[in-house]
PDB file of C-alpha atoms in Angstrom:
ATOM      1  CA  MET A   1     -75.639-156.833-171.427  1.00 46.00           C
ATOM      2  CA  LYS A   2     -75.385-158.594-174.927  1.00 50.00           C
ATOM      3  CA  ASN A   3     -78.265-160.995-174.036  1.00 51.00           C
ATOM      4  CA  ASP A   4     -80.462-157.887-172.814  1.00 56.00           C
ATOM      5  CA  ASN A   5     -79.853-156.117-176.150  1.00 61.00           C
ATOM      6  CA  LEU A   6     -80.904-159.360-178.038  1.00 64.00           C
ATOM      7  CA  LYS A   7     -83.980-159.606-175.950  1.00 63.00           C
ATOM      8  CA  ASN A   8     -84.917-156.034-176.592  1.00 72.00           C
ATOM      9  CA  GLN A   9     -84.498-156.406-180.310  1.00 83.00           C
ATOM     10  CA  TYR A  10     -87.670-158.356-180.757  1.00 89.00           C
ATOM     11  CA  ARG A  11     -91.244-157.742-179.848  1.00 90.00           C
ATOM     12  CA  ILE A  12     -93.358-160.618-178.726  1.00 91.00           C
ATOM     13  CA  ASN A  13     -96.906-161.578-178.024  1.00 92.00           C
ATOM     14  CA  GLU A  14     -98.814-158.522-176.603  1.00 91.00           C
ATOM     15  CA  GLN A  15     -95.989-156.172-177.463  1.00 92.00           C
ATOM     16  CA  ILE A  16     -97.025-156.578-181.150  1.00 92.00           C
ATOM     17  CA  ARG A  17     -99.934-154.166-181.765  1.00 91.00           C
ATOM     18  CA  VAL A  18    -100.321-154.132-185.462  1.00 92.00           C
ATOM     19  CA  ARG A  19    -103.743-155.126-186.908  1.00 93.00           C
ATOM     20  CA  GLU A  20    -102.514-158.220-188.708  1.00 94.00           C
ATOM     21  CA  VAL A  21     -99.069-160.265-189.196  1.00 94.00           C
ATOM     22  CA  ARG A  22     -97.664-162.629-191.534  1.00 94.00           C
ATOM     23  CA  ILE A  23     -96.911-166.132-189.859  1.00 93.00           C
ATOM     24  CA  VAL A  24     -94.016-167.904-191.599  1.00 92.00           C
ATOM     25  CA  GLY A  25     -93.161-171.516-190.826  1.00 86.00           C
ATOM     26  CA  ASP A  26     -92.004-174.726-192.480  1.00 81.00           C
ATOM     27  CA  GLY A  27     -95.320-174.923-194.415  1.00 80.00           C
ATOM     28  CA  GLY A  28     -95.023-171.532-195.954  1.00 85.00           C
ATOM     29  CA  SER A  29     -96.535-168.241-194.812  1.00 88.00           C
ATOM     30  CA  THR A  30     -99.993-166.839-194.175  1.00 91.00           C
ATOM     31  CA  VAL A  31    -101.491-163.350-193.162  1.00 94.00           C
ATOM     32  CA  VAL A  32    -103.788-163.488-190.150  1.00 93.00           C
ATOM     33  CA  PRO A  33    -105.227-160.756-187.551  1.00 95.00           C
ATOM     34  CA  THR A  34    -102.722-160.388-184.736  1.00 93.00           C
ATOM     35  CA  ARG A  35    -105.451-161.466-182.218  1.00 94.00           C
ATOM     36  CA  GLU A  36    -105.766-164.886-184.056  1.00 94.00           C
ATOM     37  CA  ALA A  37    -101.915-165.101-184.177  1.00 94.00           C
ATOM     38  CA  LEU A  38    -101.822-164.785-180.411  1.00 95.00           C
ATOM     39  CA  ASN A  39    -104.665-167.406-180.065  1.00 94.00           C
ATOM     40  CA  MET A  40    -102.594-169.927-182.246  1.00 94.00           C
ATOM     41  CA  ALA A  41     -99.410-169.108-180.188  1.00 93.00           C
ATOM     42  CA  ARG A  42    -101.380-169.834-176.892  1.00 94.00           C
ATOM     43  CA  GLU A  43    -102.883-173.109-178.348  1.00 94.00           C
ATOM     44  CA  GLN A  44     -99.344-174.319-179.244  1.00 93.00           C
ATOM     45  CA  GLY A  45     -97.774-173.319-176.031  1.00 94.00           C
ATOM     46  CA  VAL A  46     -95.358-170.946-177.825  1.00 94.00           C
ATOM     47  CA  ASP A  47     -94.742-167.250-178.378  1.00 94.00           C
ATOM     48  CA  LEU A  48     -95.593-164.925-181.327  1.00 93.00           C
ATOM     49  CA  VAL A  49     -92.199-163.394-182.041  1.00 93.00           C
ATOM     50  CA  GLU A  50     -91.829-160.584-184.482  1.00 93.00           C
ATOM     51  CA  ILE A  51     -88.685-160.941-186.656  1.00 91.00           C
ATOM     52  CA  SER A  52     -89.212-158.468-189.288  1.00 91.00           C
ATOM     53  CA  PRO A  53     -91.096-155.397-188.060  1.00 91.00           C
ATOM     54  CA  ASN A  54     -90.377-153.360-191.307  1.00 90.00           C
ATOM     55  CA  ALA A  55     -92.220-155.852-193.566  1.00 90.00           C
ATOM     56  CA  ASN A  56     -95.872-155.071-194.524  1.00 91.00           C
ATOM     57  CA  PRO A  57     -97.474-156.794-192.728  1.00 92.00           C
ATOM     58  CA  PRO A  58     -94.678-157.429-190.086  1.00 93.00           C
ATOM     59  CA  VAL A  59     -93.371-161.041-190.265  1.00 94.00           C
ATOM     60  CA  CYS A  60     -93.747-163.367-187.203  1.00 94.00           C
ATOM     61  CA  ARG A  61     -92.959-166.915-186.020  1.00 93.00           C
ATOM     62  CA  LEU A  62     -94.796-169.064-183.737  1.00 95.00           C
ATOM     63  CA  ILE A  63     -91.704-170.276-181.531  1.00 92.00           C
ATOM     64  CA  ASP A  64     -90.598-170.638-177.939  1.00 92.00           C
ATOM     65  CA  TYR A  65     -88.984-167.249-177.232  1.00 92.00           C
ATOM     66  CA  SER A  66     -86.055-168.897-175.396  1.00 91.00           C
ATOM     67  CA  LYS A  67     -85.436-171.280-178.257  1.00 91.00           C
ATOM     68  CA  PHE A  68     -85.609-168.352-180.633  1.00 91.00           C
ATOM     69  CA  LEU A  69     -83.059-166.370-178.811  1.00 91.00           C
ATOM     70  CA  TYR A  70     -80.752-169.484-178.565  1.00 90.00           C
ATOM     71  CA  GLN A  71     -81.036-169.902-182.232  1.00 89.00           C
ATOM     72  CA  GLN A  72     -80.051-166.346-182.772  1.00 89.00           C
ATOM     73  CA  LYS A  73     -77.112-166.285-180.414  1.00 90.00           C
ATOM     74  CA  LYS A  74     -75.712-169.621-182.201  1.00 90.00           C
ATOM     75  CA  ARG A  75     -76.168-167.897-185.622  1.00 88.00           C
ATOM     76  CA  GLN A  76     -74.302-164.908-184.624  1.00 86.00           C
ATOM     77  CA  LYS A  77     -71.554-166.984-183.065  1.00 85.00           C
ATOM     78  CA  GLU A  78     -71.216-168.910-186.250  1.00 84.00           C
ATOM     79  CA  MET A  79     -71.052-165.787-188.359  1.00 82.00           C
ATOM     80  CA  LYS A  80     -68.449-164.251-186.161  1.00 78.00           C
ATOM     81  CA  ALA A  81     -66.303-167.556-186.268  1.00 73.00           C
ATOM     82  CA  LYS A  82     -66.468-167.403-190.106  1.00 70.00           C
ATOM     83  CA  GLN A  83     -65.290-163.690-190.168  1.00 68.00           C
ATOM     84  CA  VAL A  84     -61.592-163.449-190.768  1.00 61.00           C
ATOM     85  CA  LYS A  85     -59.980-160.973-188.248  1.00 70.00           C
ATOM     86  CA  VAL A  86     -57.973-158.548-190.374  1.00 72.00           C
ATOM     87  CA  GLU A  87     -54.906-156.930-188.474  1.00 85.00           C
ATOM     88  CA  VAL A  88     -52.893-154.321-189.839  1.00 90.00           C
ATOM     89  CA  LYS A  89     -49.153-155.039-189.742  1.00 93.00           C
ATOM     90  CA  GLU A  90     -46.514-152.335-189.840  1.00 93.00           C
ATOM     91  CA  ILE A  91     -43.257-152.441-191.950  1.00 94.00           C
ATOM     92  CA  ARG A  92     -40.915-149.688-191.234  1.00 94.00           C
ATOM     93  CA  PHE A  93     -38.165-148.519-193.694  1.00 93.00           C
ATOM     94  CA  GLY A  94     -35.455-145.916-193.507  1.00 88.00           C
ATOM     95  CA  PRO A  95     -34.838-143.823-196.633  1.00 84.00           C
ATOM     96  CA  GLN A  96     -31.584-145.617-197.295  1.00 85.00           C
ATOM     97  CA  THR A  97     -32.750-149.083-196.475  1.00 89.00           C
ATOM     98  CA  ASP A  98     -30.129-151.636-197.839  1.00 91.00           C
ATOM     99  CA  GLU A  99     -31.195-154.462-200.209  1.00 93.00           C
ATOM    100  CA  HIS A 100     -30.929-157.184-197.783  1.00 93.00           C
ATOM    101  CA  ASP A 101     -33.075-155.291-195.155  1.00 94.00           C
ATOM    102  CA  TYR A 102     -35.685-154.477-197.954  1.00 94.00           C
ATOM    103  CA  GLN A 103     -35.860-158.241-199.146  1.00 94.00           C
ATOM    104  CA  PHE A 104     -36.267-159.358-195.538  1.00 94.00           C
ATOM    105  CA  LYS A 105     -39.110-156.916-194.884  1.00 94.00           C
ATOM    106  CA  LEU A 106     -40.532-157.831-198.252  1.00 94.00           C
ATOM    107  CA  LYS A 107     -40.782-161.470-197.289  1.00 94.00           C
ATOM    108  CA  HIS A 108     -42.504-160.597-194.136  1.00 94.00           C
ATOM    109  CA  ALA A 109     -45.011-158.369-195.899  1.00 95.00           C
ATOM    110  CA  LYS A 110     -45.792-161.073-198.373  1.00 94.00           C
ATOM    111  CA  GLU A 111     -46.601-163.634-195.513  1.00 94.00           C
ATOM    112  CA  PHE A 112     -48.856-160.975-193.752  1.00 93.00           C
ATOM    113  CA  LEU A 113     -50.844-160.388-196.912  1.00 93.00           C
ATOM    114  CA  GLU A 114     -51.250-164.175-197.616  1.00 92.00           C
ATOM    115  CA  GLU A 115     -52.654-164.517-194.182  1.00 89.00           C
ATOM    116  CA  GLY A 116     -55.258-161.952-194.877  1.00 88.00           C
ATOM    117  CA  ASN A 117     -53.802-159.118-192.967  1.00 91.00           C
ATOM    118  CA  LYS A 118     -53.302-155.511-194.193  1.00 93.00           C
ATOM    119  CA  VAL A 119     -49.957-153.978-194.369  1.00 95.00           C
ATOM    120  CA  ARG A 120     -49.055-150.324-193.620  1.00 94.00           C
ATOM    121  CA  ALA A 121     -45.455-149.535-194.835  1.00 95.00           C
ATOM    122  CA  TYR A 122     -43.897-146.393-193.970  1.00 94.00           C
ATOM    123  CA  VAL A 123     -40.487-144.622-194.445  1.00 92.00           C
ATOM    124  CA  PHE A 124     -39.391-142.690-191.215  1.00 91.00           C
ATOM    125  CA  PHE A 125     -37.382-139.626-191.859  1.00 89.00           C
ATOM    126  CA  ARG A 126     -35.192-138.746-189.113  1.00 84.00           C
ATOM    127  CA  GLY A 127     -33.747-135.210-188.847  1.00 81.00           C
ATOM    128  CA  ARG A 128     -32.425-133.825-192.238  1.00 80.00           C
ATOM    129  CA  SER A 129     -33.149-137.078-193.950  1.00 75.00           C
ATOM    130  CA  ILE A 130     -36.472-135.607-194.766  1.00 76.00           C
ATOM    131  CA  LEU A 131     -34.534-134.189-197.674  1.00 78.00           C
ATOM    132  CA  PHE A 132     -34.556-137.678-199.167  1.00 75.00           C
ATOM    133  CA  LYS A 133     -38.466-137.852-199.370  1.00 83.00           C
ATOM    134  CA  GLU A 134     -38.472-138.536-203.081  1.00 87.00           C
ATOM    135  CA  GLN A 135     -36.113-141.601-202.437  1.00 88.00           C
ATOM    136  CA  GLY A 136     -38.604-142.763-199.778  1.00 88.00           C
ATOM    137  CA  GLU A 137     -41.323-142.517-202.244  1.00 90.00           C
ATOM    138  CA  VAL A 138     -39.521-144.474-204.753  1.00 91.00           C
ATOM    139  CA  LEU A 139     -38.806-147.190-202.256  1.00 92.00           C
ATOM    140  CA  LEU A 140     -42.557-147.511-201.302  1.00 93.00           C
ATOM    141  CA  LEU A 141     -43.590-147.718-204.939  1.00 93.00           C
ATOM    142  CA  ARG A 142     -41.158-150.468-205.575  1.00 93.00           C
ATOM    143  CA  PHE A 143     -42.328-152.215-202.478  1.00 94.00           C
ATOM    144  CA  ALA A 144     -46.165-152.198-203.834  1.00 93.00           C
ATOM    145  CA  ASN A 145     -45.039-153.375-207.176  1.00 93.00           C
ATOM    146  CA  ASP A 146     -43.024-156.280-205.727  1.00 93.00           C
ATOM    147  CA  LEU A 147     -46.078-157.227-203.872  1.00 93.00           C
ATOM    148  CA  GLU A 148     -48.594-156.799-206.502  1.00 92.00           C
ATOM    149  CA  GLU A 149     -49.466-160.514-206.843  1.00 92.00           C
ATOM    150  CA  VAL A 150     -50.640-160.801-203.146  1.00 92.00           C
ATOM    151  CA  GLY A 151     -51.567-157.228-202.269  1.00 92.00           C
ATOM    152  CA  LYS A 152     -53.374-154.286-203.802  1.00 92.00           C
ATOM    153  CA  VAL A 153     -52.662-150.562-203.066  1.00 92.00           C
ATOM    154  CA  GLU A 154     -55.373-149.001-200.847  1.00 90.00           C
ATOM    155  CA  SER A 155     -53.595-145.515-200.889  1.00 87.00           C
ATOM    156  CA  MET A 156     -50.556-144.198-202.601  1.00 90.00           C
ATOM    157  CA  PRO A 157     -47.551-142.909-200.596  1.00 91.00           C
ATOM    158  CA  SER A 158     -48.248-139.832-198.635  1.00 90.00           C
ATOM    159  CA  LEU A 159     -46.266-137.844-196.257  1.00 89.00           C
ATOM    160  CA  GLU A 160     -47.583-137.271-192.744  1.00 89.00           C
ATOM    161  CA  GLY A 161     -45.103-135.343-190.587  1.00 87.00           C
ATOM    162  CA  LYS A 162     -41.934-137.204-190.632  1.00 89.00           C
ATOM    163  CA  LYS A 163     -43.487-140.516-191.943  1.00 91.00           C
ATOM    164  CA  MET A 164     -44.495-141.559-195.371  1.00 92.00           C
ATOM    165  CA  PHE A 165     -47.194-144.071-195.486  1.00 94.00           C
ATOM    166  CA  LEU A 166     -48.448-146.733-198.041  1.00 94.00           C
ATOM    167  CA  TYR A 167     -51.275-148.861-197.270  1.00 94.00           C
ATOM    168  CA  LEU A 168     -51.702-152.417-198.791  1.00 94.00           C
ATOM    169  CA  ALA A 169     -54.689-154.823-198.514  1.00 93.00           C
ATOM    170  CA  PRO A 170     -54.659-158.574-199.349  1.00 92.00           C
ATOM    171  CA  LYS A 171     -56.017-159.653-202.799  1.00 87.00           C
ATOM    172  CA  LYS A 172     -57.326-162.930-201.453  1.00 77.00           C
ATOM    173  CA  ALA A 173     -58.990-164.282-198.197  1.00 64.00           C
ATOM    174  CA  GLY A 174     -56.091-165.217-195.733  1.00 53.00           C
ATOM    175  CA  THR A 175     -55.448-168.700-194.665  1.00 54.00           C
ATOM    176  CA  LYS A 176     -54.812-169.202-191.041  1.00 51.00           C
ATOM    177  CA  LYS A 177     -51.167-169.896-190.284  1.00 53.00           C
ATOM    178  CA  GLN A 178     -50.657-173.166-188.322  1.00 50.00           C
ATOM    179  CA  SER A 179     -48.599-173.138-185.214  1.00 48.00           C
ATOM    180  CA  GLN A 180     -45.530-175.364-185.075  1.00 55.00           C
ATOM    181  CA  GLN A 181     -47.129-177.759-182.768  1.00 60.00           C
ATOM    182  CA  ALA A 182     -49.960-178.232-185.050  1.00 54.00           C
ATOM    183  CA  ARG A 183     -47.358-178.736-187.982  1.00 56.00           C
ATOM    184  CA  ASP A 184     -45.616-181.343-185.924  1.00 64.00           C
ATOM    185  CA  ARG A 185     -48.876-183.175-185.242  1.00 63.00           C
ATOM    186  CA  GLU A 186     -49.784-183.322-188.713  1.00 61.00           C
ATOM    187  CA  LYS A 187     -46.375-184.465-189.704  1.00 63.00           C
ATOM    188  CA  LEU A 188     -46.502-187.271-187.216  1.00 66.00           C
ATOM    189  CA  ARG A 189     -49.949-188.320-188.284  1.00 61.00           C
ATOM    190  CA  THR A 190     -49.001-188.478-192.009  1.00 60.00           C
ATOM    191  CA  GLY A 191     -45.812-190.234-190.998  1.00 60.00           C
ATOM    192  CA  GLU A 192     -47.840-193.060-189.075  1.00 59.00           C
ATOM    193  CA  GLN A 193     -50.159-193.422-192.151  1.00 58.00           C
ATOM    194  CA  ASP A 194     -47.132-193.838-194.383  1.00 60.00           C
ATOM    195  CA  ASP A 195     -45.628-196.469-192.036  1.00 60.00           C
ATOM    196  CA  ALA A 196     -48.915-198.404-192.000  1.00 60.00           C
ATOM    197  CA  THR A 197     -49.198-198.216-195.717  1.00 61.00           C
ATOM    198  CA  ALA A 198     -45.671-199.485-196.152  1.00 62.00           C
ATOM    199  CA  ALA A 199     -46.084-202.229-193.759  1.00 63.00           C
ATOM    200  CA  GLU A 200     -49.414-203.403-195.526  1.00 65.00           C
ATOM    201  CA  ASN A 201     -47.590-203.437-198.862  1.00 62.00           C
ATOM    202  CA  LYS A 202     -44.677-205.336-197.572  1.00 63.00           C
ATOM    203  CA  LYS A 203     -47.113-207.872-196.016  1.00 62.00           C
ATOM    204  CA  GLY A 204     -48.854-208.009-199.432  1.00 60.00           C
ATOM    205  CA  ARG A 205     -45.621-208.730-201.257  1.00 61.00           C
ATOM    206  CA  GLN A 206     -44.635-211.565-198.671  1.00 60.00           C
ATOM    207  CA  ASN A 207     -47.999-213.199-199.182  1.00 58.00           C
ATOM    208  CA  SER A 208     -47.779-213.042-202.923  1.00 54.00           C
ATOM    209  CA  SER A 209     -44.305-214.658-202.589  1.00 52.00           C
ATOM    210  CA  ILE A 210     -45.619-217.555-200.559  1.00 49.00           C
ATOM    211  CA  ASP A 211     -48.502-218.025-203.136  1.00 52.00           C
ATOM    212  CA  ALA A 212     -46.237-218.158-206.047  1.00 47.00           C
ATOM    213  CA  ALA A 213     -43.900-220.645-204.270  1.00 46.00           C
ATOM    214  CA  ALA A 214     -46.905-222.930-203.385  1.00 47.00           C
ATOM    215  CA  GLU A 215     -48.022-222.848-207.032  1.00 47.00           C
ATOM    216  CA  MET A 216     -44.560-223.427-208.613  1.00 46.00           C
ATOM    217  CA  PRO A 217     -44.799-227.360-208.790  1.00 46.00           C
ATOM    218  CA  ALA A 218     -48.172-227.183-210.515  1.00 45.00           C
ATOM    219  CA  ASN A 219     -47.240-224.498-212.998  1.00 45.00           C
ATOM    220  CA  GLY A 220     -43.772-225.825-213.972  1.00 44.00           C
ATOM    221  CA  GLY A 221     -40.595-224.886-212.545  1.00 43.00           C
ATOM    222  CA  LEU A 222     -37.369-226.868-211.727  1.00 37.00           C
ATOM    223  CA  PHE A 223     -39.200-229.723-209.733  1.00 39.00           C
ATOM    224  CA  ALA A 224     -41.706-230.168-212.471  1.00 43.00           C
ATOM    225  CA  ASN A 225     -39.204-230.168-215.250  1.00 44.00           C
ATOM    226  CA  ALA A 226     -37.087-232.714-213.356  1.00 42.00           C
ATOM    227  CA  LYS A 227     -40.098-235.092-213.086  1.00 47.00           C
ATOM    228  CA  ILE A 228     -40.940-234.726-216.805  1.00 45.00           C
ATOM    229  CA  SER A 229     -37.392-235.452-217.914  1.00 47.00           C
ATOM    230  CA  ALA A 230     -37.337-238.587-215.723  1.00 49.00           C
ATOM    231  CA  ASP A 231     -40.609-239.908-217.197  1.00 56.00           C
ATOM    232  CA  ALA A 232     -39.273-239.334-220.771  1.00 51.00           C
ATOM    233  CA  LEU A 233     -36.032-241.149-220.020  1.00 46.00           C
ATOM    234  CA  LYS A 234     -37.933-244.115-218.631  1.00 54.00           C
ATOM    235  CA  LYS A 235     -40.141-244.327-221.805  1.00 53.00           C
ATOM    236  CA  LEU A 236     -37.156-244.143-223.972  1.00 47.00           C
ATOM    237  CA  THR A 237     -35.335-246.914-222.062  1.00 50.00           C
ATOM    238  CA  GLU A 238     -38.374-249.110-222.245  1.00 57.00           C
ATOM    239  CA  GLY A 239     -38.443-248.577-226.040  1.00 52.00           C
ATOM    240  CA  GLU A 240     -34.938-249.552-226.565  1.00 49.00           C
ATOM    241  CA  GLU A 241     -35.629-252.856-224.517  1.00 50.00           C
ATOM    242  CA  ASP A 242     -38.446-253.704-226.840  1.00 48.00           C
TER     243      ASP A 242
END
């Protein structure tokens, strides 16, 4: 059904019945009579596709229609993938919610907003608790104030029946939350890289130690000093004999 709608969205070849059209391509654009544009399409073995019917004159392309539809579908798919799916998450309070429960729900609301979702917080008044509607309004205003760094108020607290609603929207585009499995894979990959780096560093230190040991006699050290002392003692002895 979607493919049919896409096909019906564009006029091609003889369906284009205006006097002249603007042909666009890699080399720029040119205005030609529609009959001439149709002849150009036939010569190239492609179709004349109207891509902007409201322009004056209408804009067309010389392209294989099947290829054109494929490009359009691909572009729509890419645009859809880039769009962040916004969900509305609900947070429910009672008019006398305790501090521990409030902080717990505040934490979840912050996570929802950071992920790019909207939050609909409401206070549910059961029975005669409707008498505490001012208390519920104060709670929702505090809730909005505590989330001002990550969320903005879309509508102030309003009473609808037995519920008082507050709507919050994220201030920034959300980041997709990784699954635990994805986080484990990332941790494993990072750990393997760290192990490989540590092994390489250890190997480098070992090679440096071997090189230093090999150069020690030439640069000095105990062995060289012992040899020099022996030569000096020999010269001194020869001098005394003379």
